[in-house]
Amino acid sequence: MSLCISTVGGDSRQYYMLLRLFTYFSRICQPVLIKCYGLNISPEQQTGLLTCYHDSILFCSGLPEAVKGADLLICPAPFTRDGIHLNLSDRANSVSISELSDLKHLPAFIAGGGFPKHFSNSVKSRTLLKDYMKDSDFLNTNSTLTAEGLLSYIIRNTDCSISGSRILIAGYGHCGEQIAAKLSALSAEISIFDKDPYRQKAAEDAGFPFYDIHAWPFVHADFDLIINTIPSPVFKSCFLRHLKKDCVLFEVASRPGGFDEDMCRGLSLKLISCPGIPGKTAPKPAGEAIADAVLPLLKQF
């Protein structure tokens, strides 16, 4: 029996995800048709896929065509960047989340990274959702790749050496933990802020001091870099005003992020946005990690 998979949106990670999926189906001799829409891949990559898998891949011109008849829909990480639209490459032909949830015939399974609650609630009676951003193996790989990729952003956007720099990391989840470990290995002086007391303790157990950005007065707020991994506003103007003017801020978290862009601009602080780092700095292992996260779903067919 032939299997039909739809993949919608994303960046160059999706190209390597497709290669891994085709390798898997070839190994198990499973006929498959993969329909694609809104992928941000190069013309050369698209031509290569069509040349190698011309009987098994179809690039569609619209969402309904791509999703129709699919057994599984694979969406990108993040599923959405603004909470309203799907994360597609073609912003001129953007697709709202409601356009997907309102489709009459949705696949039995939808995989994606970070479903908003309103989407989950609207489709839960018709389809099974697999949020691979909650998969531990995927999170470990993605966090490691994010930490590695962030190093290139830091090197390109600062005048100082990582070694000896005073760095504050907001958030000690998967990404924060990996970022702290890699920067510490390069002899940076790391401090951690996290609202969760368990994560605070985990950071302190790893040897990183806790710095309370809400304390007053602010003592020794002379950080060279601040890295945020918390996807909600945490930095207030009363703290940011005490930073050195050459302190560089890095936003790693998804929207709305931890920094207010207008506030940082008004305070003349340099804010570097780093969305989707793995897709820019390590798309191959990041895309393969997405494929590995959805393979358990494929084994149900």
GROMACS .gro file of C-alpha atoms in nm:
model
  301
    1MET     CA    1   0.000   0.000   0.000
    2SER     CA    2   0.136   0.343  -0.096
    3LEU     CA    3   0.175   0.603   0.177
    4CYS     CA    4   0.105   0.974   0.120
    5ILE     CA    5   0.290   1.234   0.327
    6SER     CA    6   0.248   1.610   0.309
    7THR     CA    7   0.521   1.849   0.424
    8VAL     CA    8   0.434   2.217   0.455
    9GLY     CA    9   0.660   2.514   0.527
   10GLY     CA   10   1.000   2.532   0.688
   11ASP     CA   11   1.355   2.603   0.579
   12SER     CA   12   1.652   2.406   0.448
   13ARG     CA   13   1.612   2.160   0.736
   14GLN     CA   14   1.315   2.018   0.547
   15TYR     CA   15   1.539   1.926   0.252
   16TYR     CA   16   1.756   1.703   0.470
   17MET     CA   17   1.446   1.570   0.644
   18LEU     CA   18   1.314   1.461   0.303
   19LEU     CA   19   1.641   1.289   0.212
   20ARG     CA   20   1.633   1.094   0.539
   21LEU     CA   21   1.271   0.993   0.488
   22PHE     CA   22   1.334   0.876   0.132
   23THR     CA   23   1.632   0.671   0.256
   24TYR     CA   24   1.409   0.512   0.519
   25PHE     CA   25   1.132   0.422   0.271
   26SER     CA   26   1.385   0.286   0.023
   27ARG     CA   27   1.534   0.062   0.290
   28ILE     CA   28   1.197  -0.089   0.385
   29CYS     CA   29   1.073  -0.096   0.023
   30GLN     CA   30   0.769   0.117   0.106
   31PRO     CA   31   0.603   0.303  -0.185
   32VAL     CA   32   0.549   0.666  -0.087
   33LEU     CA   33   0.433   0.997  -0.232
   34ILE     CA   34   0.557   1.311  -0.053
   35LYS     CA   35   0.372   1.631  -0.143
   36CYS     CA   36   0.547   1.959  -0.060
   37TYR     CA   37   0.426   2.315  -0.022
   38GLY     CA   38   0.597   2.632   0.099
   39LEU     CA   39   0.945   2.483   0.149
   40ASN     CA   40   1.230   2.733   0.159
   41ILE     CA   41   1.486   2.530  -0.032
   42SER     CA   42   1.717   2.626  -0.316
   43PRO     CA   43   1.628   2.561  -0.683
   44GLU     CA   44   1.923   2.321  -0.696
   45GLN     CA   45   1.788   2.124  -0.401
   46GLN     CA   46   1.441   2.109  -0.554
   47THR     CA   47   1.582   1.995  -0.888
   48GLY     CA   48   1.788   1.727  -0.712
   49LEU     CA   49   1.482   1.591  -0.532
   50LEU     CA   50   1.279   1.584  -0.855
   51THR     CA   51   1.562   1.409  -1.039
   52CYS     CA   52   1.621   1.140  -0.778
   53TYR     CA   53   1.262   1.085  -0.664
   54HIS     CA   54   1.053   1.198  -0.962
   55ASP     CA   55   0.791   0.928  -0.902
   56SER     CA   56   0.770   0.991  -0.528
   57ILE     CA   57   0.765   1.369  -0.482
   58LEU     CA   58   0.525   1.642  -0.588
   59PHE     CA   59   0.565   2.017  -0.534
   60CYS     CA   60   0.219   2.167  -0.491
   61SER     CA   61   0.090   2.517  -0.564
   62GLY     CA   62  -0.145   2.542  -0.267
   63LEU     CA   63  -0.219   2.411   0.080
   64PRO     CA   64  -0.540   2.219  -0.002
   65GLU     CA   65  -0.365   2.034  -0.285
   66ALA     CA   66  -0.071   1.947  -0.061
   67VAL     CA   67  -0.281   1.818   0.228
   68LYS     CA   68  -0.552   1.635   0.031
   69GLY     CA   69  -0.524   1.258   0.069
   70ALA     CA   70  -0.225   1.272   0.303
   71ASP     CA   71  -0.187   1.018   0.583
   72LEU     CA   72   0.062   1.239   0.767
   73LEU     CA   73   0.130   1.613   0.757
   74ILE     CA   74   0.476   1.728   0.866
   75CYS     CA   75   0.500   2.093   0.968
   76PRO     CA   76   0.819   2.286   1.051
   77ALA     CA   77   0.987   2.404   1.368
   78PRO     CA   78   0.858   2.643   1.469
   79PHE     CA   79   0.504   2.566   1.349
   80THR     CA   80   0.436   2.941   1.354
   81ARG     CA   81   0.646   3.252   1.416
   82ASP     CA   82   0.367   3.497   1.490
   83GLY     CA   83   0.093   3.273   1.632
   84ILE     CA   84  -0.129   3.355   1.333
   85HIS     CA   85   0.034   3.214   1.020
   86LEU     CA   86   0.207   2.891   0.930
   87ASN     CA   87   0.585   2.918   0.903
   88LEU     CA   88   0.609   2.928   0.523
   89SER     CA   89   0.888   3.054   0.300
   90ASP     CA   90   0.655   3.248   0.070
   91ARG     CA   91   0.529   3.540   0.278
   92ALA     CA   92   0.349   3.685  -0.024
   93ASN     CA   93   0.119   3.381  -0.019
   94SER     CA   94   0.103   3.338   0.359
   95VAL     CA   95  -0.134   3.082   0.505
   96SER     CA   96  -0.314   3.140   0.833
   97ILE     CA   97  -0.330   2.864   1.092
   98SER     CA   98  -0.708   2.874   1.068
   99GLU     CA   99  -0.688   2.791   0.696
  100LEU     CA  100  -0.520   2.465   0.791
  101SER     CA  101  -0.748   2.381   1.082
  102ASP     CA  102  -1.057   2.461   0.870
  103LEU     CA  103  -0.969   2.211   0.598
  104LYS     CA  104  -1.242   1.951   0.570
  105HIS     CA  105  -1.013   1.650   0.534
  106LEU     CA  106  -0.711   1.666   0.763
  107PRO     CA  107  -0.459   1.379   0.784
  108ALA     CA  108  -0.487   1.128   1.067
  109PHE     CA  109  -0.154   1.255   1.203
  110ILE     CA  110   0.008   1.600   1.208
  111ALA     CA  111   0.367   1.649   1.328
  112GLY     CA  112   0.520   1.989   1.397
  113GLY     CA  113   0.728   2.195   1.633
  114GLY     CA  114   0.540   2.399   1.892
  115PHE     CA  115   0.167   2.390   1.818
  116PRO     CA  116  -0.024   2.688   1.961
  117LYS     CA  117  -0.313   2.596   2.190
  118HIS     CA  118  -0.580   2.738   1.963
  119PHE     CA  119  -0.468   2.509   1.680
  120SER     CA  120  -0.446   2.204   1.905
  121ASN     CA  121  -0.794   2.268   2.039
  122SER     CA  122  -0.945   2.318   1.694
  123VAL     CA  123  -0.817   1.988   1.546
  124LYS     CA  124  -0.790   1.752   1.843
  125SER     CA  125  -1.119   1.575   1.765
  126ARG     CA  126  -1.008   1.495   1.409
  127THR     CA  127  -0.637   1.425   1.417
  128LEU     CA  128  -0.349   1.318   1.640
  129LEU     CA  129  -0.079   1.578   1.697
  130LYS     CA  130   0.288   1.495   1.745
  131ASP     CA  131   0.481   1.794   1.880
  132TYR     CA  132   0.841   1.695   1.822
  133MET     CA  133   0.955   1.994   2.026
  134LYS     CA  134   0.852   1.779   2.323
  135ASP     CA  135   1.054   1.478   2.207
  136SER     CA  136   1.358   1.440   2.434
  137ASP     CA  137   1.595   1.314   2.163
  138PHE     CA  138   1.495   1.593   1.928
  139LEU     CA  139   1.528   1.855   2.203
  140ASN     CA  140   1.876   1.736   2.296
  141THR     CA  141   1.995   1.746   1.935
  142ASN     CA  142   1.826   2.077   1.859
  143SER     CA  143   1.961   2.240   2.176
  144THR     CA  144   2.315   2.127   2.104
  145LEU     CA  145   2.297   2.258   1.748
  146THR     CA  146   2.147   2.586   1.870
  147ALA     CA  147   2.431   2.634   2.118
  148GLU     CA  148   2.691   2.561   1.851
  149GLY     CA  149   2.526   2.796   1.602
  150LEU     CA  150   2.500   3.075   1.857
  151LEU     CA  151   2.879   3.084   1.882
  152SER     CA  152   2.899   3.206   1.522
  153TYR     CA  153   2.646   3.483   1.595
  154ILE     CA  154   2.848   3.593   1.898
  155ILE     CA  155   3.177   3.598   1.709
  156ARG     CA  156   3.029   3.796   1.417
  157ASN     CA  157   2.847   4.053   1.629
  158THR     CA  158   3.085   4.136   1.914
  159ASP     CA  159   3.428   4.291   1.947
  160CYS     CA  160   3.528   4.093   2.253
  161SER     CA  161   3.663   3.743   2.307
  162ILE     CA  162   3.431   3.482   2.453
  163SER     CA  163   3.709   3.387   2.692
  164GLY     CA  164   3.680   3.607   2.999
  165SER     CA  165   3.353   3.767   2.891
  166ARG     CA  166   3.082   3.812   3.154
  167ILE     CA  167   2.768   3.652   3.011
  168LEU     CA  168   2.416   3.634   3.152
  169ILE     CA  169   2.192   3.357   3.018
  170ALA     CA  170   1.819   3.388   3.079
  171GLY     CA  171   1.659   3.045   3.093
  172TYR     CA  172   1.823   2.719   3.194
  173GLY     CA  173   1.613   2.476   2.994
  174HIS     CA  174   1.751   2.253   2.720
  175CYS     CA  175   1.898   2.540   2.514
  176GLY     CA  176   2.019   2.745   2.809
  177GLU     CA  177   2.195   2.447   2.959
  178GLN     CA  178   2.379   2.365   2.635
  179ILE     CA  179   2.469   2.730   2.571
  180ALA     CA  180   2.606   2.770   2.923
  181ALA     CA  181   2.814   2.452   2.896
  182LYS     CA  182   2.971   2.548   2.561
  183LEU     CA  183   3.047   2.908   2.657
  184SER     CA  184   3.186   2.799   2.993
  185ALA     CA  185   3.414   2.554   2.811
  186LEU     CA  186   3.552   2.858   2.627
  187SER     CA  187   3.631   3.023   2.965
  188ALA     CA  188   3.342   3.268   2.973
  189GLU     CA  189   3.209   3.380   3.311
  190ILE     CA  190   2.850   3.257   3.312
  191SER     CA  191   2.558   3.372   3.529
  192ILE     CA  192   2.207   3.230   3.502
  193PHE     CA  193   1.860   3.374   3.551
  194ASP     CA  194   1.556   3.147   3.556
  195LYS     CA  195   1.221   3.194   3.728
  196ASP     CA  196   1.189   2.819   3.790
  197PRO     CA  197   1.349   2.725   4.127
  198TYR     CA  198   1.434   2.374   4.004
  199ARG     CA  199   1.624   2.517   3.708
  200GLN     CA  200   1.792   2.768   3.937
  201LYS     CA  201   1.918   2.480   4.149
  202ALA     CA  202   2.026   2.283   3.842
  203ALA     CA  203   2.231   2.579   3.724
  204GLU     CA  204   2.390   2.629   4.064
  205ASP     CA  205   2.466   2.256   4.087
  206ALA     CA  206   2.645   2.290   3.752
  207GLY     CA  207   2.855   2.570   3.902
  208PHE     CA  208   2.678   2.871   3.752
  209PRO     CA  209   2.576   3.152   3.991
  210PHE     CA  210   2.218   3.276   3.987
  211TYR     CA  211   2.167   3.644   3.900
  212ASP     CA  212   1.828   3.796   3.977
  213ILE     CA  213   1.744   4.049   3.705
  214HIS     CA  214   1.449   4.172   3.915
  215ALA     CA  215   1.654   4.253   4.226
  216TRP     CA  216   1.718   4.610   4.332
  217PRO     CA  217   1.967   4.766   4.337
  218PHE     CA  218   2.152   4.590   4.055
  219VAL     CA  219   2.504   4.503   4.162
  220HIS     CA  220   2.776   4.419   3.909
  221ALA     CA  221   2.542   4.439   3.609
  222ASP     CA  222   2.846   4.491   3.385
  223PHE     CA  223   2.774   4.203   3.148
  224ASP     CA  224   2.939   4.188   2.808
  225LEU     CA  225   2.667   3.968   2.660
  226ILE     CA  226   2.312   3.871   2.754
  227ILE     CA  227   2.152   3.567   2.591
  228ASN     CA  228   1.781   3.505   2.624
  229THR     CA  229   1.618   3.163   2.576
  230ILE     CA  230   1.286   3.241   2.750
  231PRO     CA  231   0.993   3.293   2.505
  232SER     CA  232   0.824   3.562   2.713
  233PRO     CA  233   0.915   3.920   2.816
  234VAL     CA  234   1.146   3.902   3.117
  235PHE     CA  235   1.380   4.203   3.084
  236LYS     CA  236   1.247   4.530   3.224
  237SER     CA  237   1.382   4.876   3.148
  238CYS     CA  238   1.500   4.927   3.507
  239PHE     CA  239   1.748   4.641   3.455
  240LEU     CA  240   1.845   4.721   3.097
  241ARG     CA  241   1.928   5.082   3.190
  242HIS     CA  242   2.206   4.956   3.418
  243LEU     CA  243   2.386   4.767   3.142
  244LYS     CA  244   2.701   4.888   2.973
  245LYS     CA  245   2.624   5.055   2.642
  246ASP     CA  246   2.849   4.809   2.461
  247CYS     CA  247   2.667   4.507   2.609
  248VAL     CA  248   2.525   4.297   2.322
  249LEU     CA  249   2.190   4.121   2.358
  250PHE     CA  250   2.111   3.795   2.179
  251GLU     CA  251   1.752   3.677   2.133
  252VAL     CA  252   1.742   3.299   2.086
  253ALA     CA  253   1.384   3.235   2.203
  254SER     CA  254   1.082   3.230   1.974
  255ARG     CA  255   0.837   3.519   1.975
  256PRO     CA  256   0.757   3.720   2.172
  257GLY     CA  257   1.105   3.663   2.319
  258GLY     CA  258   1.249   3.819   2.631
  259PHE     CA  259   1.351   4.163   2.501
  260ASP     CA  260   1.133   4.455   2.399
  261GLU     CA  261   1.287   4.569   2.069
  262ASP     CA  262   1.164   4.928   2.098
  263MET     CA  263   1.295   4.953   2.454
  264CYS     CA  264   1.638   4.824   2.354
  265ARG     CA  265   1.650   5.065   2.062
  266GLY     CA  266   1.556   5.354   2.288
  267LEU     CA  267   1.836   5.260   2.527
  268SER     CA  268   2.083   5.228   2.237
  269LEU     CA  269   2.146   4.862   2.316
  270LYS     CA  270   2.249   4.630   2.034
  271LEU     CA  271   1.996   4.347   1.999
  272ILE     CA  272   2.074   4.051   1.772
  273SER     CA  273   1.782   3.829   1.676
  274CYS     CA  274   1.879   3.466   1.619
  275PRO     CA  275   1.566   3.285   1.497
  276GLY     CA  276   1.588   2.924   1.380
  277ILE     CA  277   1.962   2.893   1.437
  278PRO     CA  278   1.992   2.521   1.348
  279GLY     CA  279   1.827   2.582   1.012
  280LYS     CA  280   2.091   2.843   0.927
  281THR     CA  281   2.406   2.693   1.078
  282ALA     CA  282   2.349   2.315   1.078
  283PRO     CA  283   2.048   2.231   0.858
  284LYS     CA  284   2.159   1.874   0.782
  285PRO     CA  285   2.165   1.727   1.136
  286ALA     CA  286   1.871   1.951   1.234
  287GLY     CA  287   1.660   1.821   0.946
  288GLU     CA  288   1.759   1.463   1.014
  289ALA     CA  289   1.649   1.512   1.375
  290ILE     CA  290   1.301   1.614   1.254
  291ALA     CA  291   1.283   1.300   1.039
  292ASP     CA  292   1.391   1.082   1.330
  293ALA     CA  293   1.123   1.241   1.549
  294VAL     CA  294   0.843   1.156   1.305
  295LEU     CA  295   0.960   0.804   1.215
  296PRO     CA  296   0.768   0.645   1.507
  297LEU     CA  297   0.448   0.783   1.350
  298LEU     CA  298   0.537   0.633   1.011
  299LYS     CA  299   0.577   0.290   1.164
  300GLN     CA  300   0.206   0.294   1.247
  301PHE     CA  301   0.111   0.274   0.879
   0.00000   0.00000   0.00000
